[in-house]
Amino acid sequence: MPSRLCVLRAIAAADSHAPRVYVHREQVLVRFGARGDDGRMRRTVIAGGPIITMDAEYGDLPGGAVLVEGDRIAAVARSADEFAGVDAEFIDAAGGCVLPGLIDTHRHTWMALLRGISADQSLLEFLATTFYGIGSIMQADDLAAAATVGALEALDSGVTTILDCCDCVNSPDHARAGVEALRAAGIRSVYAYGMQEYAVQPPAFTAHEQRVADASALHAEYFSGEHPLSRMGMLYSDFGTVRFEATATEIRTARDLGLLGASHTGAATGSILLRGLRELHDRDLLLPGHLHIHCPALNDQEWKLLADTGGKVTIAPETEMQMGMGHPPFRAALDHGLAPAISTDIVCVREQLAASPYPALPGNPIRRAILRTRREVL
């Protein structure tokens, strides 16, 4: 498997001179139908850019090529010449790099329509105005549109798998709209049913037990069998914001259904909320595979508990630093033998790029794109 340094070098090389190609959505998402108009299996060869296979046998292939048949990778070659006689469409990836789809281990697609809205907000401001404020008025159709945009946005940036943390399950219709939108978009996903309660009027769930029961019903309706691209998870209520027994019920339900469990853990330095790992462990509720999101506020004892129980960690540096949650805890995770993932979280803070010094550099493509968009609007 190539080192992280190798991957970063390849990406840097793609950025240095030519525009980033990676392979455009128009070329792949649209053209990679399993069959052409004539019903024949479609073949495509991608060549011209360095290939990062993430495979120990192949390694990195500076001049390699990938043959795709239908919706499957049929072969990887060290040279495009090996596919010279193949009847296929050739895509030139010069100036970019070809690599497996990226995995985003923490993304809230329901906020995909709110780009930049929280660029200058602290964590408390974000929770009050965006997370709970807008979340409480989201309709099922709104969520379906947001999940669709969020999934396509991920695909367009090379992310082919996401853990969709859908906090905003204001009704059973919201949950089903989210699942169906992800499946229609064609992205590989884990739909994490959110247990968080919003001040919806009138409320579709009048008791916590009803929300838990609906999660079980959704699993029976959509996930009772194997689906090629989607599975179900559960995003627990933020620890400390609900009764402990409610949290325990959520974790036990996820365990019994075989769901991936996730929580925003230790996400606010200086706060007693989103903690409680010792209490969970004492009651056998800190389970292997539990995905802990953010974690900047955890102490050494909590990190040890997380590691000893087989927990996983994903870090979202942009939101953690911009909203003042705390320093992204990469060092703490590594010191405890964990391999932290990096996640997008939300796009609500992305417009911060427009106000940062970086886009002001001469010739910066981000600045050009921002200015062009603003001129079009004005």
CSV table of C-alpha atoms in Angstrom, one decimal:
chain,number,residue,atom,x,y,z
A,1,MET,CA,0.0,0.0,0.0
A,2,PRO,CA,1.5,3.4,-0.9
A,3,SER,CA,2.4,5.7,2.0
A,4,ARG,CA,0.4,8.8,2.8
A,5,LEU,CA,3.4,10.8,1.6
A,6,CYS,CA,3.1,9.1,-1.8
A,7,VAL,CA,-0.5,9.9,-2.1
A,8,LEU,CA,0.1,13.6,-1.1
A,9,ARG,CA,2.9,13.9,-3.6
A,10,ALA,CA,0.6,12.5,-6.4
A,11,ILE,CA,-2.1,15.0,-5.5
A,12,ALA,CA,0.4,17.8,-5.3
A,13,ALA,CA,1.8,16.9,-8.7
A,14,ALA,CA,-1.7,17.0,-10.2
A,15,ASP,CA,-2.2,20.5,-8.7
A,16,SER,CA,1.1,22.0,-9.7
A,17,HIS,CA,0.7,22.8,-13.4
A,18,ALA,CA,-2.4,21.5,-15.1
A,19,PRO,CA,-6.0,21.8,-14.0
A,20,ARG,CA,-7.1,18.9,-11.8
A,21,VAL,CA,-8.7,16.3,-13.9
A,22,TYR,CA,-9.2,13.2,-11.7
A,23,VAL,CA,-11.9,12.3,-14.3
A,24,HIS,CA,-14.9,14.6,-14.6
A,25,ARG,CA,-18.4,13.6,-13.5
A,26,GLU,CA,-19.6,14.2,-17.0
A,27,GLN,CA,-17.1,11.7,-18.2
A,28,VAL,CA,-17.7,9.0,-15.5
A,29,LEU,CA,-21.0,9.4,-13.8
A,30,VAL,CA,-22.9,10.0,-17.0
A,31,ARG,CA,-20.9,7.9,-19.4
A,32,PHE,CA,-20.3,4.9,-17.1
A,33,GLY,CA,-23.7,3.4,-17.7
A,34,ALA,CA,-23.4,-0.4,-17.6
A,35,ARG,CA,-24.4,-0.6,-21.3
A,36,GLY,CA,-24.5,1.8,-24.3
A,37,ASP,CA,-27.4,2.8,-26.4
A,38,ASP,CA,-27.0,-0.3,-28.5
A,39,GLY,CA,-27.3,-2.6,-25.4
A,40,ARG,CA,-23.7,-3.6,-25.5
A,41,MET,CA,-21.5,-3.6,-22.4
A,42,ARG,CA,-19.8,-0.3,-22.3
A,43,ARG,CA,-16.0,-0.2,-22.0
A,44,THR,CA,-13.8,2.7,-20.9
A,45,VAL,CA,-10.1,3.1,-20.5
A,46,ILE,CA,-8.7,5.8,-18.2
A,47,ALA,CA,-5.0,6.6,-18.9
A,48,GLY,CA,-2.6,9.4,-18.9
A,49,GLY,CA,-2.4,10.2,-15.2
A,50,PRO,CA,-0.5,8.4,-12.4
A,51,ILE,CA,-2.6,5.6,-10.9
A,52,ILE,CA,-2.6,5.1,-7.1
A,53,THR,CA,-4.1,1.5,-6.8
A,54,MET,CA,-3.9,1.1,-3.0
A,55,ASP,CA,-3.1,-2.5,-3.9
A,56,ALA,CA,0.1,-4.1,-2.6
A,57,GLU,CA,0.6,-6.1,-5.8
A,58,TYR,CA,0.3,-3.2,-8.2
A,59,GLY,CA,1.6,-0.3,-6.1
A,60,ASP,CA,1.7,3.1,-7.8
A,61,LEU,CA,1.7,3.1,-11.6
A,62,PRO,CA,3.0,6.4,-13.1
A,63,GLY,CA,2.0,5.4,-16.7
A,64,GLY,CA,-0.7,2.9,-16.0
A,65,ALA,CA,-4.3,2.5,-17.3
A,66,VAL,CA,-7.6,1.3,-15.9
A,67,LEU,CA,-10.1,-0.7,-18.0
A,68,VAL,CA,-13.8,-0.4,-16.8
A,69,GLU,CA,-16.4,-2.7,-18.2
A,70,GLY,CA,-20.0,-1.7,-17.4
A,71,ASP,CA,-19.8,-0.5,-13.8
A,72,ARG,CA,-16.8,-2.7,-12.7
A,73,ILE,CA,-13.0,-2.3,-13.0
A,74,ALA,CA,-12.1,-5.1,-15.2
A,75,ALA,CA,-8.3,-4.7,-15.3
A,76,VAL,CA,-5.4,-2.5,-14.3
A,77,ALA,CA,-2.3,-2.3,-16.5
A,78,ARG,CA,1.1,-0.9,-16.1
A,79,SER,CA,0.8,0.8,-19.5
A,80,ALA,CA,-2.1,1.9,-21.7
A,81,ASP,CA,-0.5,0.0,-24.5
A,82,GLU,CA,-1.8,-3.2,-23.0
A,83,PHE,CA,-5.4,-2.0,-23.9
A,84,ALA,CA,-4.4,-0.8,-27.4
A,85,GLY,CA,-6.6,-3.3,-29.1
A,86,VAL,CA,-9.6,-2.9,-26.8
A,87,ASP,CA,-12.8,-1.5,-28.3
A,88,ALA,CA,-13.3,1.2,-25.7
A,89,GLU,CA,-13.7,4.9,-25.1
A,90,PHE,CA,-10.4,6.4,-23.9
A,91,ILE,CA,-10.4,9.1,-21.2
A,92,ASP,CA,-7.3,11.2,-20.9
A,93,ALA,CA,-6.5,11.8,-17.2
A,94,ALA,CA,-3.3,13.9,-17.9
A,95,GLY,CA,-2.7,16.5,-15.3
A,96,GLY,CA,-4.6,14.5,-12.7
A,97,CYS,CA,-4.3,11.2,-10.9
A,98,VAL,CA,-6.5,8.1,-10.9
A,99,LEU,CA,-7.3,6.6,-7.6
A,100,PRO,CA,-10.1,4.6,-5.8
A,101,GLY,CA,-13.1,6.6,-4.7
A,102,LEU,CA,-12.5,8.4,-1.4
A,103,ILE,CA,-14.6,7.5,1.8
A,104,ASP,CA,-16.1,10.3,3.8
A,105,THR,CA,-16.7,8.9,7.3
A,106,HIS,CA,-18.9,11.8,8.6
A,107,ARG,CA,-21.0,14.0,6.4
A,108,HIS,CA,-24.4,15.7,7.0
A,109,THR,CA,-26.0,15.8,3.6
A,110,TRP,CA,-29.2,17.3,5.0
A,111,MET,CA,-27.2,20.6,5.3
A,112,ALA,CA,-26.0,20.5,1.7
A,113,LEU,CA,-28.3,23.4,0.7
A,114,LEU,CA,-26.9,25.6,3.4
A,115,ARG,CA,-23.4,26.2,1.9
A,116,GLY,CA,-21.6,29.0,3.7
A,117,ILE,CA,-24.4,30.0,6.0
A,118,SER,CA,-22.3,29.3,9.1
A,119,ALA,CA,-19.0,30.6,7.9
A,120,ASP,CA,-18.6,33.1,10.8
A,121,GLN,CA,-20.5,31.1,13.5
A,122,SER,CA,-19.2,29.7,16.7
A,123,LEU,CA,-20.4,26.2,17.7
A,124,LEU,CA,-23.1,27.7,19.9
A,125,GLU,CA,-24.3,30.0,17.2
A,126,PHE,CA,-24.3,27.2,14.7
A,127,LEU,CA,-26.4,24.9,17.0
A,128,ALA,CA,-28.9,27.6,17.7
A,129,THR,CA,-29.5,29.1,14.3
A,130,THR,CA,-28.5,26.4,11.8
A,131,PHE,CA,-28.6,23.0,13.4
A,132,TYR,CA,-31.7,23.4,15.5
A,133,GLY,CA,-33.1,26.6,13.9
A,134,ILE,CA,-33.3,25.4,10.3
A,135,GLY,CA,-33.4,21.7,11.2
A,136,SER,CA,-36.7,22.2,13.0
A,137,ILE,CA,-38.4,23.5,9.9
A,138,MET,CA,-37.0,21.1,7.3
A,139,GLN,CA,-39.7,19.2,5.5
A,140,ALA,CA,-39.2,15.7,4.0
A,141,ASP,CA,-39.0,17.1,0.5
A,142,ASP,CA,-36.4,19.6,1.6
A,143,LEU,CA,-34.3,16.8,3.1
A,144,ALA,CA,-34.7,14.7,-0.1
A,145,ALA,CA,-33.4,17.6,-2.2
A,146,ALA,CA,-30.5,18.2,0.2
A,147,ALA,CA,-29.5,14.6,0.4
A,148,THR,CA,-29.5,14.4,-3.4
A,149,VAL,CA,-27.3,17.5,-3.8
A,150,GLY,CA,-25.1,16.3,-1.0
A,151,ALA,CA,-24.5,12.9,-2.5
A,152,LEU,CA,-23.9,14.3,-6.0
A,153,GLU,CA,-21.5,16.9,-4.5
A,154,ALA,CA,-19.5,14.1,-2.9
A,155,LEU,CA,-19.4,12.1,-6.1
A,156,ASP,CA,-18.3,15.2,-8.1
A,157,SER,CA,-15.3,15.6,-5.7
A,158,GLY,CA,-14.2,11.9,-6.0
A,159,VAL,CA,-15.9,10.7,-2.8
A,160,THR,CA,-17.8,7.5,-3.6
A,161,THR,CA,-18.7,6.3,-0.1
A,162,ILE,CA,-20.2,8.4,2.7
A,163,LEU,CA,-21.5,7.9,6.2
A,164,ASP,CA,-24.5,10.2,6.1
A,165,CYS,CA,-25.2,11.5,9.6
A,166,CYS,CA,-28.9,12.4,9.2
A,167,ASP,CA,-29.7,14.2,12.5
A,168,CYS,CA,-32.8,15.8,11.0
A,169,VAL,CA,-35.3,12.9,11.1
A,170,ASN,CA,-38.3,15.0,12.0
A,171,SER,CA,-40.8,12.3,10.9
A,172,PRO,CA,-40.8,8.8,9.4
A,173,ASP,CA,-41.1,10.5,5.9
A,174,HIS,CA,-37.8,12.3,6.5
A,175,ALA,CA,-36.0,9.1,7.1
A,176,ARG,CA,-37.4,7.4,4.1
A,177,ALA,CA,-36.7,10.4,1.9
A,178,GLY,CA,-33.1,10.4,3.0
A,179,VAL,CA,-32.6,6.7,2.2
A,180,GLU,CA,-34.3,6.9,-1.2
A,181,ALA,CA,-32.3,10.1,-2.2
A,182,LEU,CA,-29.0,8.4,-1.4
A,183,ARG,CA,-29.9,5.3,-3.4
A,184,ALA,CA,-31.2,7.3,-6.4
A,185,ALA,CA,-27.9,9.3,-6.5
A,186,GLY,CA,-25.9,6.1,-6.9
A,187,ILE,CA,-23.5,6.7,-4.1
A,188,ARG,CA,-22.3,4.0,-1.7
A,189,SER,CA,-23.6,5.0,1.7
A,190,VAL,CA,-24.3,4.2,5.3
A,191,TYR,CA,-27.5,6.0,6.3
A,192,ALA,CA,-27.1,6.8,10.0
A,193,TYR,CA,-30.6,7.4,11.4
A,194,GLY,CA,-30.4,10.4,13.7
A,195,MET,CA,-31.9,10.1,17.2
A,196,GLN,CA,-31.6,13.9,17.8
A,197,GLU,CA,-34.9,15.6,18.7
A,198,TYR,CA,-35.9,18.9,17.1
A,199,ALA,CA,-38.6,21.3,18.3
A,200,VAL,CA,-40.9,20.4,15.4
A,201,GLN,CA,-44.5,21.7,15.5
A,202,PRO,CA,-46.6,19.6,15.5
A,203,PRO,CA,-44.2,16.8,16.4
A,204,ALA,CA,-44.3,13.5,14.5
A,205,PHE,CA,-42.7,11.7,17.4
A,206,THR,CA,-44.2,12.5,20.8
A,207,ALA,CA,-41.9,10.1,22.7
A,208,HIS,CA,-38.4,8.9,22.3
A,209,GLU,CA,-39.6,5.3,22.1
A,210,GLN,CA,-41.5,6.2,18.9
A,211,ARG,CA,-38.3,7.4,17.2
A,212,VAL,CA,-36.5,4.2,18.2
A,213,ALA,CA,-39.4,2.1,16.9
A,214,ASP,CA,-39.3,4.0,13.6
A,215,ALA,CA,-35.6,3.3,13.2
A,216,SER,CA,-36.4,-0.4,13.6
A,217,ALA,CA,-39.2,-0.1,11.1
A,218,LEU,CA,-37.0,1.6,8.6
A,219,HIS,CA,-34.5,-1.2,8.9
A,220,ALA,CA,-37.2,-3.8,8.2
A,221,GLU,CA,-38.5,-1.9,5.2
A,222,TYR,CA,-35.2,-0.9,3.5
A,223,PHE,CA,-32.4,-3.0,5.0
A,224,SER,CA,-33.7,-6.4,5.8
A,225,GLY,CA,-31.8,-7.8,2.8
A,226,GLU,CA,-28.5,-7.0,1.2
A,227,HIS,CA,-28.4,-3.8,-0.9
A,228,PRO,CA,-25.4,-3.4,-3.3
A,229,LEU,CA,-24.8,0.2,-2.3
A,230,SER,CA,-26.4,1.1,1.0
A,231,ARG,CA,-26.6,-0.1,4.6
A,232,MET,CA,-28.0,1.4,7.8
A,233,GLY,CA,-26.4,2.9,10.9
A,234,MET,CA,-27.6,5.0,13.8
A,235,LEU,CA,-26.4,8.4,15.0
A,236,TYR,CA,-27.0,8.5,18.7
A,237,SER,CA,-28.5,11.5,20.5
A,238,ASP,CA,-25.8,13.8,21.8
A,239,PHE,CA,-24.6,12.3,25.1
A,240,GLY,CA,-25.9,14.4,28.0
A,241,THR,CA,-28.7,16.0,26.1
A,242,VAL,CA,-31.2,13.1,26.8
A,243,ARG,CA,-31.7,10.7,29.7
A,244,PHE,CA,-29.0,8.1,30.1
A,245,GLU,CA,-31.6,5.3,29.7
A,246,ALA,CA,-32.6,6.8,26.3
A,247,THR,CA,-29.0,6.7,25.1
A,248,ALA,CA,-28.7,3.1,26.4
A,249,THR,CA,-31.8,2.1,24.4
A,250,GLU,CA,-30.4,3.6,21.3
A,251,ILE,CA,-27.1,1.7,21.6
A,252,ARG,CA,-28.8,-1.6,22.4
A,253,THR,CA,-31.2,-1.2,19.5
A,254,ALA,CA,-28.3,-0.5,17.1
A,255,ARG,CA,-26.5,-3.5,18.5
A,256,ASP,CA,-29.5,-5.8,18.1
A,257,LEU,CA,-30.1,-4.7,14.5
A,258,GLY,CA,-26.4,-5.0,13.6
A,259,LEU,CA,-26.1,-1.3,12.8
A,260,LEU,CA,-23.0,0.9,12.8
A,261,GLY,CA,-23.3,3.2,15.8
A,262,ALA,CA,-21.9,6.7,15.7
A,263,SER,CA,-21.9,9.7,18.1
A,264,HIS,CA,-20.5,13.2,18.3
A,265,THR,CA,-18.1,12.5,21.2
A,266,GLY,CA,-16.2,15.1,23.2
A,267,ALA,CA,-16.9,17.7,20.5
A,268,ALA,CA,-16.8,20.8,22.7
A,269,THR,CA,-13.7,21.5,24.8
A,270,GLY,CA,-14.7,22.7,28.2
A,271,SER,CA,-18.2,21.2,28.1
A,272,ILE,CA,-19.5,18.3,30.1
A,273,LEU,CA,-21.8,17.4,27.3
A,274,LEU,CA,-21.0,14.7,24.7
A,275,ARG,CA,-18.9,12.8,27.2
A,276,GLY,CA,-19.9,10.0,29.5
A,277,LEU,CA,-17.6,7.3,28.1
A,278,ARG,CA,-16.9,5.9,31.6
A,279,GLU,CA,-20.6,5.6,32.3
A,280,LEU,CA,-21.2,3.8,29.0
A,281,HIS,CA,-18.3,1.5,29.6
A,282,ASP,CA,-19.4,0.6,33.1
A,283,ARG,CA,-22.7,-0.5,31.6
A,284,ASP,CA,-21.2,-2.5,28.7
A,285,LEU,CA,-22.4,0.1,26.2
A,286,LEU,CA,-19.1,1.2,24.7
A,287,LEU,CA,-19.1,-1.3,21.9
A,288,PRO,CA,-16.5,-2.4,19.3
A,289,GLY,CA,-16.8,-0.4,16.1
A,290,HIS,CA,-18.5,2.6,17.7
A,291,LEU,CA,-17.5,5.6,15.6
A,292,HIS,CA,-16.6,8.6,17.7
A,293,ILE,CA,-16.8,11.9,15.8
A,294,HIS,CA,-14.6,14.9,16.6
A,295,CYS,CA,-13.2,14.1,20.1
A,296,PRO,CA,-11.0,17.1,20.8
A,297,ALA,CA,-12.2,17.3,24.4
A,298,LEU,CA,-11.4,13.8,25.5
A,299,ASN,CA,-8.8,13.2,28.2
A,300,ASP,CA,-6.2,10.4,28.4
A,301,GLN,CA,-8.5,8.1,30.3
A,302,GLU,CA,-11.3,8.5,27.8
A,303,TRP,CA,-9.0,8.0,24.9
A,304,LYS,CA,-7.8,4.7,26.5
A,305,LEU,CA,-11.4,3.6,27.0
A,306,LEU,CA,-12.1,4.3,23.4
A,307,ALA,CA,-9.1,2.4,22.1
A,308,ASP,CA,-9.5,-0.5,24.5
A,309,THR,CA,-13.1,-1.1,23.5
A,310,GLY,CA,-12.4,-1.2,19.7
A,311,GLY,CA,-13.8,2.3,19.0
A,312,LYS,CA,-13.1,4.2,15.8
A,313,VAL,CA,-12.4,7.9,15.3
A,314,THR,CA,-13.1,10.4,12.6
A,315,ILE,CA,-11.9,14.0,12.8
A,316,ALA,CA,-13.3,17.1,10.9
A,317,PRO,CA,-10.5,19.7,11.1
A,318,GLU,CA,-12.3,22.5,9.3
A,319,THR,CA,-15.4,22.7,11.6
A,320,GLU,CA,-13.4,21.9,14.7
A,321,MET,CA,-11.1,24.8,14.2
A,322,GLN,CA,-13.5,27.3,12.7
A,323,MET,CA,-16.2,26.7,15.4
A,324,GLY,CA,-13.8,26.6,18.3
A,325,MET,CA,-14.5,23.0,19.3
A,326,GLY,CA,-10.8,22.4,20.0
A,327,HIS,CA,-7.6,21.3,18.2
A,328,PRO,CA,-8.2,18.3,15.9
A,329,PRO,CA,-7.0,15.4,18.0
A,330,PHE,CA,-4.8,13.6,15.5
A,331,ARG,CA,-1.9,13.2,17.9
A,332,ALA,CA,-4.0,11.9,20.8
A,333,ALA,CA,-5.6,9.3,18.5
A,334,LEU,CA,-2.3,8.2,17.1
A,335,ASP,CA,-0.7,8.0,20.6
A,336,HIS,CA,-3.4,5.6,21.6
A,337,GLY,CA,-2.9,3.3,18.6
A,338,LEU,CA,-5.9,4.5,16.6
A,339,ALA,CA,-5.9,5.4,12.9
A,340,PRO,CA,-8.2,8.5,12.7
A,341,ALA,CA,-10.2,9.2,9.5
A,342,ILE,CA,-10.7,12.7,8.1
A,343,SER,CA,-14.2,13.8,7.3
A,344,THR,CA,-16.1,16.7,5.7
A,345,ASP,CA,-18.8,17.1,8.3
A,346,ILE,CA,-20.8,20.0,6.7
A,347,VAL,CA,-20.5,22.5,3.8
A,348,CYS,CA,-22.0,25.3,5.9
A,349,VAL,CA,-18.6,26.7,6.7
A,350,ARG,CA,-17.0,26.5,3.2
A,351,GLU,CA,-17.6,30.1,2.2
A,352,GLN,CA,-15.0,31.0,4.8
A,353,LEU,CA,-12.5,30.4,2.0
A,354,ALA,CA,-13.7,33.6,0.4
A,355,ALA,CA,-12.6,35.6,3.4
A,356,SER,CA,-9.3,33.9,4.1
A,357,PRO,CA,-5.9,35.1,2.9
A,358,TYR,CA,-5.3,32.0,0.8
A,359,PRO,CA,-7.8,32.9,-2.0
A,360,ALA,CA,-6.2,36.3,-2.4
A,361,LEU,CA,-3.0,34.9,-3.8
A,362,PRO,CA,-2.6,35.9,-7.5
A,363,GLY,CA,-3.9,33.4,-9.9
A,364,ASN,CA,-5.6,31.3,-7.3
A,365,PRO,CA,-8.4,29.2,-8.9
A,366,ILE,CA,-10.6,29.3,-5.9
A,367,ARG,CA,-10.6,33.1,-5.9
A,368,ARG,CA,-11.3,33.1,-9.7
A,369,ALA,CA,-14.2,30.8,-9.2
A,370,ILE,CA,-15.6,32.8,-6.3
A,371,LEU,CA,-15.3,36.1,-8.2
A,372,ARG,CA,-16.9,34.6,-11.3
A,373,THR,CA,-19.8,33.3,-9.4
A,374,ARG,CA,-20.4,36.6,-7.7
A,375,ARG,CA,-20.2,38.5,-11.0
A,376,GLU,CA,-22.8,36.1,-12.4
A,377,VAL,CA,-25.1,36.7,-9.5
A,378,LEU,CA,-24.7,40.5,-9.6
